[in-house]
JSON list of C-alpha atoms in Angstrom, two decimals:
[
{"chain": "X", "resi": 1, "resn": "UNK", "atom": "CA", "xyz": [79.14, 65.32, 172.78]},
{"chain": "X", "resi": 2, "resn": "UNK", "atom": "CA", "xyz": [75.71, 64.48, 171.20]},
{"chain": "X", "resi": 3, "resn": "UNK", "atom": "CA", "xyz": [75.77, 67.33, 169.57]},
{"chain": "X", "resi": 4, "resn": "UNK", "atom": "CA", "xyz": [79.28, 66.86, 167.98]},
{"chain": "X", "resi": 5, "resn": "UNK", "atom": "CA", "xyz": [78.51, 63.00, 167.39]},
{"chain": "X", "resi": 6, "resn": "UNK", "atom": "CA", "xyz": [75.05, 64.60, 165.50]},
{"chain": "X", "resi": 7, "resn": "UNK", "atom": "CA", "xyz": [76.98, 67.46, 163.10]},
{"chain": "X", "resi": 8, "resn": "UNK", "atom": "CA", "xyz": [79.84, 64.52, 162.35]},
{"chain": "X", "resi": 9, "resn": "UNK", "atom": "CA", "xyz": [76.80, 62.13, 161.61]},
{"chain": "X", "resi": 10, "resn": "UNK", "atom": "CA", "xyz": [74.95, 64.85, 159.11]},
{"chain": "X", "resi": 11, "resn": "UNK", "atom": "CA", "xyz": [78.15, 65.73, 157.14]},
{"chain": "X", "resi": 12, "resn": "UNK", "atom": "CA", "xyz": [79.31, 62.02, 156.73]},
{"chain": "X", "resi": 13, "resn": "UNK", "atom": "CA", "xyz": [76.07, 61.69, 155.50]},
{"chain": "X", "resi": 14, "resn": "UNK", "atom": "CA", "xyz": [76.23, 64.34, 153.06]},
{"chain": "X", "resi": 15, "resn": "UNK", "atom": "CA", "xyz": [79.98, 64.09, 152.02]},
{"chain": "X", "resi": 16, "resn": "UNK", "atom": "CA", "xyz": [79.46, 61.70, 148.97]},
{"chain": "X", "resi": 17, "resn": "UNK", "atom": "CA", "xyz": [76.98, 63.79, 147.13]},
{"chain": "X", "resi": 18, "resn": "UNK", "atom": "CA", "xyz": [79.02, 67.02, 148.42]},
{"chain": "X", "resi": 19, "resn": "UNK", "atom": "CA", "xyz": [82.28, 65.73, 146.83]},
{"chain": "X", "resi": 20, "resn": "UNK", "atom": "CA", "xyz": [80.45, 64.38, 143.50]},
{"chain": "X", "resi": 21, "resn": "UNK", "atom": "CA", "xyz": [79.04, 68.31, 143.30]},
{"chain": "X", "resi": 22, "resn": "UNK", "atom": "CA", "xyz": [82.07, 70.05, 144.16]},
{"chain": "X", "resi": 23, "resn": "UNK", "atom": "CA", "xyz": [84.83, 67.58, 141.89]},
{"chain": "X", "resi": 24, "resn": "UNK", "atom": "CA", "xyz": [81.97, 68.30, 138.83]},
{"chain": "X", "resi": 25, "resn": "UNK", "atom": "CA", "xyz": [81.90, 72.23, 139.82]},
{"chain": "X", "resi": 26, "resn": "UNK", "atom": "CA", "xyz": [85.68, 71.79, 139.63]},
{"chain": "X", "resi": 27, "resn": "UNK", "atom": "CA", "xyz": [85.78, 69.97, 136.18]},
{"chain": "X", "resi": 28, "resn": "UNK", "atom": "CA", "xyz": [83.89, 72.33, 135.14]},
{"chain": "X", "resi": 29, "resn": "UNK", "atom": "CA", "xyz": [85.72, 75.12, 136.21]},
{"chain": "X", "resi": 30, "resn": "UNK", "atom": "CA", "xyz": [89.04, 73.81, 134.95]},
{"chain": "X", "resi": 31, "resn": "UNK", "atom": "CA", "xyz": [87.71, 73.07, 131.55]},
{"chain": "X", "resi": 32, "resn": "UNK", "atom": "CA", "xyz": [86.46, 76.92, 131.49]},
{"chain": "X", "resi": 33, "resn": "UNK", "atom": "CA", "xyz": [89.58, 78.04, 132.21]},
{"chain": "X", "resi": 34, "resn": "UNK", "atom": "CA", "xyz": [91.54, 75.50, 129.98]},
{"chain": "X", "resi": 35, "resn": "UNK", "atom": "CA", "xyz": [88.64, 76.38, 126.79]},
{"chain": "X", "resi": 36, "resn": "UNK", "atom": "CA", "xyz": [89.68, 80.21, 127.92]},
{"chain": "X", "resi": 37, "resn": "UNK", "atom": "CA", "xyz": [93.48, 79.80, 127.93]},
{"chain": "X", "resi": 38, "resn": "UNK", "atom": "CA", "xyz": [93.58, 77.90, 124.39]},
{"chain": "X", "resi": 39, "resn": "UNK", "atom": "CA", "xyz": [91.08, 80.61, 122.79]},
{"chain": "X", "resi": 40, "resn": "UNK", "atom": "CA", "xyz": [93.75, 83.26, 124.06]},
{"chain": "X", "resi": 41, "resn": "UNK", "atom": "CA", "xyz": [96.54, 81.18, 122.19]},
{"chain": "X", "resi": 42, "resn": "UNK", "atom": "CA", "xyz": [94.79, 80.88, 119.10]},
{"chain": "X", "resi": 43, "resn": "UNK", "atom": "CA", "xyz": [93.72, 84.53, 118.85]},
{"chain": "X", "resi": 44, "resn": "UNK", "atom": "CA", "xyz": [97.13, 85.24, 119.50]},
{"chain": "X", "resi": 45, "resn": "UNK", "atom": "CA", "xyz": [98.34, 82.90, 116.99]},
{"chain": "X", "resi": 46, "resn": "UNK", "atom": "CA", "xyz": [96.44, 84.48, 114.93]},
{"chain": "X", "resi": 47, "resn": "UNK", "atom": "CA", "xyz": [96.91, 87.77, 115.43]},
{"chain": "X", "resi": 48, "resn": "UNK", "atom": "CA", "xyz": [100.78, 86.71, 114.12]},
{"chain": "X", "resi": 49, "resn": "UNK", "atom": "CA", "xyz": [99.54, 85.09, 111.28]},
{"chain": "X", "resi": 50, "resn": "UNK", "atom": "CA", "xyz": [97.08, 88.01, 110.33]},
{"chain": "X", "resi": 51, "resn": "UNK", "atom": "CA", "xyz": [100.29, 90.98, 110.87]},
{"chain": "X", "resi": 52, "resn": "UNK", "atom": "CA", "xyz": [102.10, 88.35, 108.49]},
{"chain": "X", "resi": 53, "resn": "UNK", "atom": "CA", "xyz": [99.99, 88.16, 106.04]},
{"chain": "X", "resi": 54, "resn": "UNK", "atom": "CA", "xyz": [99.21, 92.15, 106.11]},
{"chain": "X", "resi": 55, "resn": "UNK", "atom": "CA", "xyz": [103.11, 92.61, 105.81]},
{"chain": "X", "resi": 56, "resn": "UNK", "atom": "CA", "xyz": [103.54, 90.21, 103.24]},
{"chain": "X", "resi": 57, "resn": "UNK", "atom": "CA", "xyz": [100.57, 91.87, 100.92]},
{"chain": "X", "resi": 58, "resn": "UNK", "atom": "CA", "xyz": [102.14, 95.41, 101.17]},
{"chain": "X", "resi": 59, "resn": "UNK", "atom": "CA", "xyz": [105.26, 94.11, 100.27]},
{"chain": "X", "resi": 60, "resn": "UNK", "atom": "CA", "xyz": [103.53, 92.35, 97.13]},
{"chain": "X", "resi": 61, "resn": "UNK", "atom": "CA", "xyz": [101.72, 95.87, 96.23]},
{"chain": "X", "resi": 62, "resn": "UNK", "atom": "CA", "xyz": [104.52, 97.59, 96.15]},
{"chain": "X", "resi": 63, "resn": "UNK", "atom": "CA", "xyz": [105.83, 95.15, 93.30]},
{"chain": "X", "resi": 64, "resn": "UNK", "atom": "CA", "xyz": [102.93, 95.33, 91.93]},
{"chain": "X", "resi": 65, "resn": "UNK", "atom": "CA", "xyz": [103.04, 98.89, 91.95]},
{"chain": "X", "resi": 66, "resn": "UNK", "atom": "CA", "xyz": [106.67, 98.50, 90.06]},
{"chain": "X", "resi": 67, "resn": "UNK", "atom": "CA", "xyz": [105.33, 95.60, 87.52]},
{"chain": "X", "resi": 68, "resn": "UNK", "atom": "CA", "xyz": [103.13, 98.64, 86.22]},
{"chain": "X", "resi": 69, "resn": "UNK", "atom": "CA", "xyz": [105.67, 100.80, 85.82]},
{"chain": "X", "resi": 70, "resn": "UNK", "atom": "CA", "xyz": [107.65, 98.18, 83.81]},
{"chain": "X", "resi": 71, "resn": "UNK", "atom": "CA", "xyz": [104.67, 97.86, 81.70]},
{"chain": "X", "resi": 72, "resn": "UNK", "atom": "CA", "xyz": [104.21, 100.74, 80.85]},
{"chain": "X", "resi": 73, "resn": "UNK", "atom": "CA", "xyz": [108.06, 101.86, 80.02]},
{"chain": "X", "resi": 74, "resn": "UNK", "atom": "CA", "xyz": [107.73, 98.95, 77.57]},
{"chain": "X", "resi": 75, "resn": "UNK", "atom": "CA", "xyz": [104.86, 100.23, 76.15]},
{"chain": "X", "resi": 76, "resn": "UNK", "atom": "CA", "xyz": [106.12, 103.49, 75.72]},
{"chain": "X", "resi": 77, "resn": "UNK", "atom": "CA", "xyz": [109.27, 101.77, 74.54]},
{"chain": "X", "resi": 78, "resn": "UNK", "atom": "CA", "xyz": [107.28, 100.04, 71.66]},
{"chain": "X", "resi": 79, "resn": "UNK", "atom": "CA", "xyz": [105.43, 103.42, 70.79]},
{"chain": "X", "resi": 80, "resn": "UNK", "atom": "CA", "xyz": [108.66, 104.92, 69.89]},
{"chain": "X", "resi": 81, "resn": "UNK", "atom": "CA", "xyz": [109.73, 101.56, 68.16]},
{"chain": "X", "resi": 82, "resn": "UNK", "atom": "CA", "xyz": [106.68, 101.73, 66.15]},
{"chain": "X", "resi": 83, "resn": "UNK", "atom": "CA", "xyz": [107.81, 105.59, 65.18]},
{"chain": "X", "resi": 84, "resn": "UNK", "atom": "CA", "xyz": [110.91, 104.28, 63.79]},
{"chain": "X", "resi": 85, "resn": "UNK", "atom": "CA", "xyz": [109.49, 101.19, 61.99]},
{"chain": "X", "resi": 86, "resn": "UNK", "atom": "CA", "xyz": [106.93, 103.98, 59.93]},
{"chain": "X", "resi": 87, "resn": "UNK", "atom": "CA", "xyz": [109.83, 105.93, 59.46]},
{"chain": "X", "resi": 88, "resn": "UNK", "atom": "CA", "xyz": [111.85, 103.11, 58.11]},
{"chain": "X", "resi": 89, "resn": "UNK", "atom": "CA", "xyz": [109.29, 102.62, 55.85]},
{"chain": "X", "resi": 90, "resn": "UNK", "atom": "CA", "xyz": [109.17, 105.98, 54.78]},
{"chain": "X", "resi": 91, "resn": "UNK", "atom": "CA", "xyz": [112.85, 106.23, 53.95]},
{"chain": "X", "resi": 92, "resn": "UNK", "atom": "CA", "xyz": [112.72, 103.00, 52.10]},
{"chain": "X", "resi": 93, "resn": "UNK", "atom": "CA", "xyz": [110.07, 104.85, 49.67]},
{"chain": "X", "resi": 94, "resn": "UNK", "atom": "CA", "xyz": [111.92, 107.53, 49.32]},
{"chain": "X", "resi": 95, "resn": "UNK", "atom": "CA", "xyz": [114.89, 105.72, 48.32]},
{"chain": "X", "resi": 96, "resn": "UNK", "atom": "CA", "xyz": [112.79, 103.60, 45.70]},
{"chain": "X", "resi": 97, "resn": "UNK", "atom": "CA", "xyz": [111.31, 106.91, 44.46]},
{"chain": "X", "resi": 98, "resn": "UNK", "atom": "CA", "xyz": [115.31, 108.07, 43.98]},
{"chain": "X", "resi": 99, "resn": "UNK", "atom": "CA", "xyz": [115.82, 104.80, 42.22]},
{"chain": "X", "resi": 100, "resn": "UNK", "atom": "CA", "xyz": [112.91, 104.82, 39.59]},
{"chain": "X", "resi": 101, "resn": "UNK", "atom": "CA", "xyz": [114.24, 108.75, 39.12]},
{"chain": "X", "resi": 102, "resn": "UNK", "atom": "CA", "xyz": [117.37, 107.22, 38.15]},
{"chain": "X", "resi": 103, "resn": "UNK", "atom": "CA", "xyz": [116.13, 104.27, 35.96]},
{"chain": "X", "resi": 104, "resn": "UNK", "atom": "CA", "xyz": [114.07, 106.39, 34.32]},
{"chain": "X", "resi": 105, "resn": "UNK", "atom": "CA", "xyz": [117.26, 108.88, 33.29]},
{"chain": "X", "resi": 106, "resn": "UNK", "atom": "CA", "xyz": [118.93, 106.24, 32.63]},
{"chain": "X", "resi": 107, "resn": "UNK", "atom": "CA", "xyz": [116.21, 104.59, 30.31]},
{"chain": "X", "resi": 108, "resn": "UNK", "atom": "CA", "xyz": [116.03, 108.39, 28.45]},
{"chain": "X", "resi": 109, "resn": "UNK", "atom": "CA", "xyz": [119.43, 108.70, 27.71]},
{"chain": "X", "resi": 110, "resn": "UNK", "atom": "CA", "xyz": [119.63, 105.04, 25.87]},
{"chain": "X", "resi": 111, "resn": "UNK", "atom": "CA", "xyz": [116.31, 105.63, 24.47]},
{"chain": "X", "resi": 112, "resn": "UNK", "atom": "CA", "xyz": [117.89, 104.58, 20.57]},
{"chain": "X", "resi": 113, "resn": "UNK", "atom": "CA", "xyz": [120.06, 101.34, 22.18]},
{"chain": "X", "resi": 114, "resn": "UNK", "atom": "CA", "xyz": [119.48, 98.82, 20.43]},
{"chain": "X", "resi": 115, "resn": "UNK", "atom": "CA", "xyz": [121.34, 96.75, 22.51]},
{"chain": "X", "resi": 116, "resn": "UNK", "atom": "CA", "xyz": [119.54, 93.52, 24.46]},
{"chain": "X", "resi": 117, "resn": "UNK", "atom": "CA", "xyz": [121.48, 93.32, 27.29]},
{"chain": "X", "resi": 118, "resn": "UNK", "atom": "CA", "xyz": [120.36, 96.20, 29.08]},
{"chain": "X", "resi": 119, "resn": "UNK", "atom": "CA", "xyz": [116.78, 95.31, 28.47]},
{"chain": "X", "resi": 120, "resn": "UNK", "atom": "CA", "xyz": [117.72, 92.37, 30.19]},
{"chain": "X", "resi": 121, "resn": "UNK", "atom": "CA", "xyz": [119.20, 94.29, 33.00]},
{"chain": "X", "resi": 122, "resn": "UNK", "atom": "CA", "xyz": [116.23, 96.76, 33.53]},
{"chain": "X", "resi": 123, "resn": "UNK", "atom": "CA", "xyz": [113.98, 93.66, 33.46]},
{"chain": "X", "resi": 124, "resn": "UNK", "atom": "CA", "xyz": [116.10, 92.31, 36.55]},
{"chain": "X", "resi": 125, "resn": "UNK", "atom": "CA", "xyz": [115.93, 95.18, 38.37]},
{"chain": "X", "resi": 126, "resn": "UNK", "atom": "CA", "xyz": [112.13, 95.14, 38.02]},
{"chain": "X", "resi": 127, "resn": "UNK", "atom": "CA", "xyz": [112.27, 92.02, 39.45]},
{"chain": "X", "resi": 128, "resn": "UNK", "atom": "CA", "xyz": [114.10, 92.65, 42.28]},
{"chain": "X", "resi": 129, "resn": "UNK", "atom": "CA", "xyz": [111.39, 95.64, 43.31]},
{"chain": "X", "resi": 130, "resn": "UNK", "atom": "CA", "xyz": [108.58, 93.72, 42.52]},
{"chain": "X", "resi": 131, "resn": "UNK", "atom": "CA", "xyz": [109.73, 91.11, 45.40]},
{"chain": "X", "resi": 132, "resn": "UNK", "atom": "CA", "xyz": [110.88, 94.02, 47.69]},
{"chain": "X", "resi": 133, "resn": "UNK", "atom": "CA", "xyz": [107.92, 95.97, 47.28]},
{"chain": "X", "resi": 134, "resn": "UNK", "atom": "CA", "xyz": [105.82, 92.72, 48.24]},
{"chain": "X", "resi": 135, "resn": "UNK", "atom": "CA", "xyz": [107.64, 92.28, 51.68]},
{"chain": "X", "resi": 136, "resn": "UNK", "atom": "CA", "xyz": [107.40, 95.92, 52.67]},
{"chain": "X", "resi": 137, "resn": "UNK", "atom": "CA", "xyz": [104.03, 95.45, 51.99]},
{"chain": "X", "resi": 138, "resn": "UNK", "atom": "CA", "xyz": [103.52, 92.48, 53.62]},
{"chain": "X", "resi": 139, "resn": "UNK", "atom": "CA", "xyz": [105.47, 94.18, 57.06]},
{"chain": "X", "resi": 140, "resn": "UNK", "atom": "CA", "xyz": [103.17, 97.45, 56.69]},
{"chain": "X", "resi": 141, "resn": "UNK", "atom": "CA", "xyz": [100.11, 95.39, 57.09]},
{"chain": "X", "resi": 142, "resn": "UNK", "atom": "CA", "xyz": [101.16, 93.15, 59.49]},
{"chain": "X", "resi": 143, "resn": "UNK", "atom": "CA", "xyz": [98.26, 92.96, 62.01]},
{"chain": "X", "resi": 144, "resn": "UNK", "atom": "CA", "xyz": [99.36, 93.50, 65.93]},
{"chain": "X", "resi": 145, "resn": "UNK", "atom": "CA", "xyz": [99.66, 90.44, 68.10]},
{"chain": "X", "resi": 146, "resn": "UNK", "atom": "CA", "xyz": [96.00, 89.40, 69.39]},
{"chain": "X", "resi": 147, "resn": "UNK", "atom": "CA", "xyz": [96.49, 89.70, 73.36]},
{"chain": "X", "resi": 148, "resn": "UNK", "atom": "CA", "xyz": [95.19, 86.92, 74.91]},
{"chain": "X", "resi": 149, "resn": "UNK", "atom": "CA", "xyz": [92.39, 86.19, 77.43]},
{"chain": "X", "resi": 150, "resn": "UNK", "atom": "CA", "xyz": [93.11, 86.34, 80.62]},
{"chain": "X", "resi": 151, "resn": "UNK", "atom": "CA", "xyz": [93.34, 82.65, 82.10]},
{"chain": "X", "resi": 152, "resn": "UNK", "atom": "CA", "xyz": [91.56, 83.70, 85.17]},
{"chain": "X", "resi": 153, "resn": "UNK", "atom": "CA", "xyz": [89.63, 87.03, 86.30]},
{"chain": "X", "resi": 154, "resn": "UNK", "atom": "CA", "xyz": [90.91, 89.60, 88.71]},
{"chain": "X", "resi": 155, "resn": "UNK", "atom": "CA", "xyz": [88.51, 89.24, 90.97]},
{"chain": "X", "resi": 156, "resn": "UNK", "atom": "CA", "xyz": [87.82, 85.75, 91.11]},
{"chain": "X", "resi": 157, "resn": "UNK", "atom": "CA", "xyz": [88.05, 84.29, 94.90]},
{"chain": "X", "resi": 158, "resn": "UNK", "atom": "CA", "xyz": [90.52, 82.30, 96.69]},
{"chain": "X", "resi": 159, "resn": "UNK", "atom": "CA", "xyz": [88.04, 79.70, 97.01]},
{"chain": "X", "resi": 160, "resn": "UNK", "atom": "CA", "xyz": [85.93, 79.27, 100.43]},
{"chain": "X", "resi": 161, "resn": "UNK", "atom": "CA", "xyz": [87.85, 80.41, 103.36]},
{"chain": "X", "resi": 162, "resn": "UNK", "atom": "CA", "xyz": [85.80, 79.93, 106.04]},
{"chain": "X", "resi": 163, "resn": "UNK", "atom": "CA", "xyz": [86.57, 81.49, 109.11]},
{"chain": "X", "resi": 164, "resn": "UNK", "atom": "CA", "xyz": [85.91, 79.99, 112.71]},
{"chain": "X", "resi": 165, "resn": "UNK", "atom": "CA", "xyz": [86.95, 83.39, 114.64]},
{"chain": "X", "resi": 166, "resn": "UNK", "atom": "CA", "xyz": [86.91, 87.15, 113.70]},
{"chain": "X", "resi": 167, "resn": "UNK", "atom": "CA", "xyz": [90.33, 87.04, 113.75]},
{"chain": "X", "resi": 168, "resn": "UNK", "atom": "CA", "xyz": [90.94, 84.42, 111.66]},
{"chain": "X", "resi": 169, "resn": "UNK", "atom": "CA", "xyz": [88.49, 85.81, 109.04]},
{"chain": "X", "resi": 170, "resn": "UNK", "atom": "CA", "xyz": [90.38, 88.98, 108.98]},
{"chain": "X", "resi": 171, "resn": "UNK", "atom": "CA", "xyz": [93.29, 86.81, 107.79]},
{"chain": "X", "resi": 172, "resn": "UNK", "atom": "CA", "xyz": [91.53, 85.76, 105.28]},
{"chain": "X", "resi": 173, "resn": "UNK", "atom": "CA", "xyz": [90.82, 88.92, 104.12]},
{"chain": "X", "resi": 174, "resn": "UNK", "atom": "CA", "xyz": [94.45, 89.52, 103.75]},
{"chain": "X", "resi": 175, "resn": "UNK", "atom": "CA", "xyz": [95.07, 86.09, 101.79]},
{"chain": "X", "resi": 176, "resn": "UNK", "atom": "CA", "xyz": [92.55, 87.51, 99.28]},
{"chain": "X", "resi": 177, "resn": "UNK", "atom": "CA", "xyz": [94.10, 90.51, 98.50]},
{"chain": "X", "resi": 178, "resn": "UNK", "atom": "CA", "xyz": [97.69, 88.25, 98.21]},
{"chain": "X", "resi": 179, "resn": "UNK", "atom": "CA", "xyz": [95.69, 86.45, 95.79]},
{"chain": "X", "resi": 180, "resn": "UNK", "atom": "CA", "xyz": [94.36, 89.57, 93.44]},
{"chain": "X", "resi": 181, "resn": "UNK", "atom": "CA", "xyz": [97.28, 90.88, 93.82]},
{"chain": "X", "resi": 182, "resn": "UNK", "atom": "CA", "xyz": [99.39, 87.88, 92.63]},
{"chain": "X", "resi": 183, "resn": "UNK", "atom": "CA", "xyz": [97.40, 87.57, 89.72]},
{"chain": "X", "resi": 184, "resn": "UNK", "atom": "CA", "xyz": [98.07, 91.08, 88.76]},
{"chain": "X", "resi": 185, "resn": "UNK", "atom": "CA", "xyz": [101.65, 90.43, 88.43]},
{"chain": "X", "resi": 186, "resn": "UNK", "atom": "CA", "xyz": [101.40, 87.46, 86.51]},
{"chain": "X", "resi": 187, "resn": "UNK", "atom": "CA", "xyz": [98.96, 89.50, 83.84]},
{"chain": "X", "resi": 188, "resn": "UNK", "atom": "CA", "xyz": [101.75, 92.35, 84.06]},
{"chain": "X", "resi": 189, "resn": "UNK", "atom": "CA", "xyz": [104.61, 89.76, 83.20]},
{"chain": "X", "resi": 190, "resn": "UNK", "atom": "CA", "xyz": [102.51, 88.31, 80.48]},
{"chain": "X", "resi": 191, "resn": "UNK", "atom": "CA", "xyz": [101.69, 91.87, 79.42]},
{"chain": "X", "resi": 192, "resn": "UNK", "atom": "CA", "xyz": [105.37, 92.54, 78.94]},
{"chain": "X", "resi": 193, "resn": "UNK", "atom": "CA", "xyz": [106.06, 89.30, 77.61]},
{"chain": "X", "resi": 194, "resn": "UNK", "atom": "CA", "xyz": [103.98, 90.20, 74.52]},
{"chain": "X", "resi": 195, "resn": "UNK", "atom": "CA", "xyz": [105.01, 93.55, 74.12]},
{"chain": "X", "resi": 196, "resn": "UNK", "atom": "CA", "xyz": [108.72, 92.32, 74.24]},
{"chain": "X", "resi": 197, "resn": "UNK", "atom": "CA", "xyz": [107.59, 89.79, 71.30]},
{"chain": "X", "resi": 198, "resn": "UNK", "atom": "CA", "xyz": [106.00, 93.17, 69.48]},
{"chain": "X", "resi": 199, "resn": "UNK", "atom": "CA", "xyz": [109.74, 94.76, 70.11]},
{"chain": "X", "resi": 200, "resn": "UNK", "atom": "CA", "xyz": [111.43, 92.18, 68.04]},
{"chain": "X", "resi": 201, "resn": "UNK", "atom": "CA", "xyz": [109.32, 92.04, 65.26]},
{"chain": "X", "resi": 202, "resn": "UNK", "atom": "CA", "xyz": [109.23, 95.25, 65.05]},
{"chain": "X", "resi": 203, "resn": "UNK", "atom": "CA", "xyz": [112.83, 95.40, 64.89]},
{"chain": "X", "resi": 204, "resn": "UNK", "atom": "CA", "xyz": [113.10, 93.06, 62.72]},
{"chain": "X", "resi": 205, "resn": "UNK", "atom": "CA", "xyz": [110.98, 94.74, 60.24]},
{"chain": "X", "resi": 206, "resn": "UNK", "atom": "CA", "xyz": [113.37, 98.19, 60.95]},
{"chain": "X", "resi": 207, "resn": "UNK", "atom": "CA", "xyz": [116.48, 96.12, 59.85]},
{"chain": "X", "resi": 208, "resn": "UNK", "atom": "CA", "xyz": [114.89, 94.59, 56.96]},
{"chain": "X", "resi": 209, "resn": "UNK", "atom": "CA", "xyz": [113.21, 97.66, 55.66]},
{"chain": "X", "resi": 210, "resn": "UNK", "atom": "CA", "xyz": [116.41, 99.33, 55.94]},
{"chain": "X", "resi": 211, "resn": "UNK", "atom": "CA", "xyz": [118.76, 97.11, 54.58]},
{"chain": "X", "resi": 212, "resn": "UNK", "atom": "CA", "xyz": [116.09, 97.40, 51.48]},
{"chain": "X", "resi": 213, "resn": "UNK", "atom": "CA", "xyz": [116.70, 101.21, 51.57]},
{"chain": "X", "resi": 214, "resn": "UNK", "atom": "CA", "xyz": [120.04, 100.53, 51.58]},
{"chain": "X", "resi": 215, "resn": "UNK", "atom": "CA", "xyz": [120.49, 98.66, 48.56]},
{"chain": "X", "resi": 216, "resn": "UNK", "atom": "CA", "xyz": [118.04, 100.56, 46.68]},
{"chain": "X", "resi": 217, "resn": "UNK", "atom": "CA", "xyz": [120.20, 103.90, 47.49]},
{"chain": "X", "resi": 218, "resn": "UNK", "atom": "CA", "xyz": [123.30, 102.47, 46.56]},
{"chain": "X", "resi": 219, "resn": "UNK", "atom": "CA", "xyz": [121.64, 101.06, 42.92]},
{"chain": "X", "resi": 220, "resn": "UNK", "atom": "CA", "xyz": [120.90, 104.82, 42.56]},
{"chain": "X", "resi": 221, "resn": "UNK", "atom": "CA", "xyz": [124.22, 106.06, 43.43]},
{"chain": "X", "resi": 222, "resn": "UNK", "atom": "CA", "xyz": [125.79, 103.61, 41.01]},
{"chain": "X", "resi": 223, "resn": "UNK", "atom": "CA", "xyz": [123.09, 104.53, 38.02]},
{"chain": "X", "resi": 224, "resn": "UNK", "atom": "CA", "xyz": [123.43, 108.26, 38.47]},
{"chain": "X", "resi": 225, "resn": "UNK", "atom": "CA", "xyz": [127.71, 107.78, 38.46]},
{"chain": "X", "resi": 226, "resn": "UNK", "atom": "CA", "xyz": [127.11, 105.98, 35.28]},
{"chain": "X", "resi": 227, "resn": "UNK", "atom": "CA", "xyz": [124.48, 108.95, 33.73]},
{"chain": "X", "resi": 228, "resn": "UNK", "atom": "CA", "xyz": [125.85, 112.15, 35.20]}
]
């Protein structure tokens, strides 16, 4: 009985400081396992975001991948434009070559008229190809639209991402490339924009050019009806 009233004694005795140890132990314990549970969840979390991101940036590549085609097929497009325009050009000298062939037949063959008005006419029709002449001109030297600088760099970062986890600085990774890659596209689209703006001036100066050769054909036609 002593013995039992002795071992009840010496573990009263100890209880408080036995409890304080073991309810810290266990505080401890529990916040391990909470600190372990939530660092689970987040790498999880963002393991999701990271497969998101990675999907999203393929998808983006492969538009990329199609902006460049675009680009190009305009450029090509404008090559064979810029064919056409030279060759517009080249018709339109032709023609004027035609038309001085028939002026100056016509000018032989009233060599001895005395008569003013067709001085006056000749001087009209010089005229005329004198202001011609000075727009072709003007369209063959037209200088080709200055592309402009880039607004921001290829390469430039997406700022500081700084990245508490391994994961999480593998997502960054992938916003970076989302980034670069964006940026690509919009230099693309602004690529294209100016070569459509090239497109229209240069067909512009086609229909122009050949509306000139037009006329100029049709003055010959009607001078060489009149001489032949």
């Amino acid at each position: 009985v002593n013995g039992l009233r002795n071992s009840l004694t010496s573990m009263t005795m100890k209880d408080p400081y036995d409890l304080q140890q073991a309810q810290k132990q266990k505080k401890t314990s529990l916040e391990q396992e909470l600190s372990e549970e939530a660092a689970k969840k987040a790498t999880k979390i963002e393991k999701g975001s990271y497969n998101r991101a990675r999907k999203a940036r393929k998808k983006l590549e492969e538009a990329e991948q199609k902006q460049k085609m675009t680009t190009e097929e305009v450029r090509k497009q404008n090559e064979s434009l810029e064919h056409g325009r030279q060759g517009a050009f080249k018709v339109h000298e032709e023609a004027e070559k035609a038309k001085d062939t028939a002026i100056t037949l016509e000018k032989e063959r009233n060599a001895f008229d005395i008569l003013a008005p067709a001085k006056a006419k000749y001087g009209k029709w010089a005229a005329k190809d004198a202001q011609a002449a000075a727009e072709i001109e003007q369209m063959k030297n037209k200088s080709s639209e200055q592309l402009e600088n880039e607004a921001m760099s290829e390469n430039k970062e997406l700022g500081n991402l700084n990245a508490k986890t391994e994961a999480e600085a593998k997502t960054n990774k992938e916003l970076q490339k989302i980034y670069k890659s964006v940026k690509r596209i919009n230099k693309e689209t602004e690529v294209q924009s100016r070569e459509s703006k090239k497109q229209k001036s240069k067909l512009g100066d086609i229909m122009k050019t050949s509306e000139y050769a037009k006329k100029s054909v049709k003055e010959t036609d009607e001078k060489l009806r009149k001489n032949l």
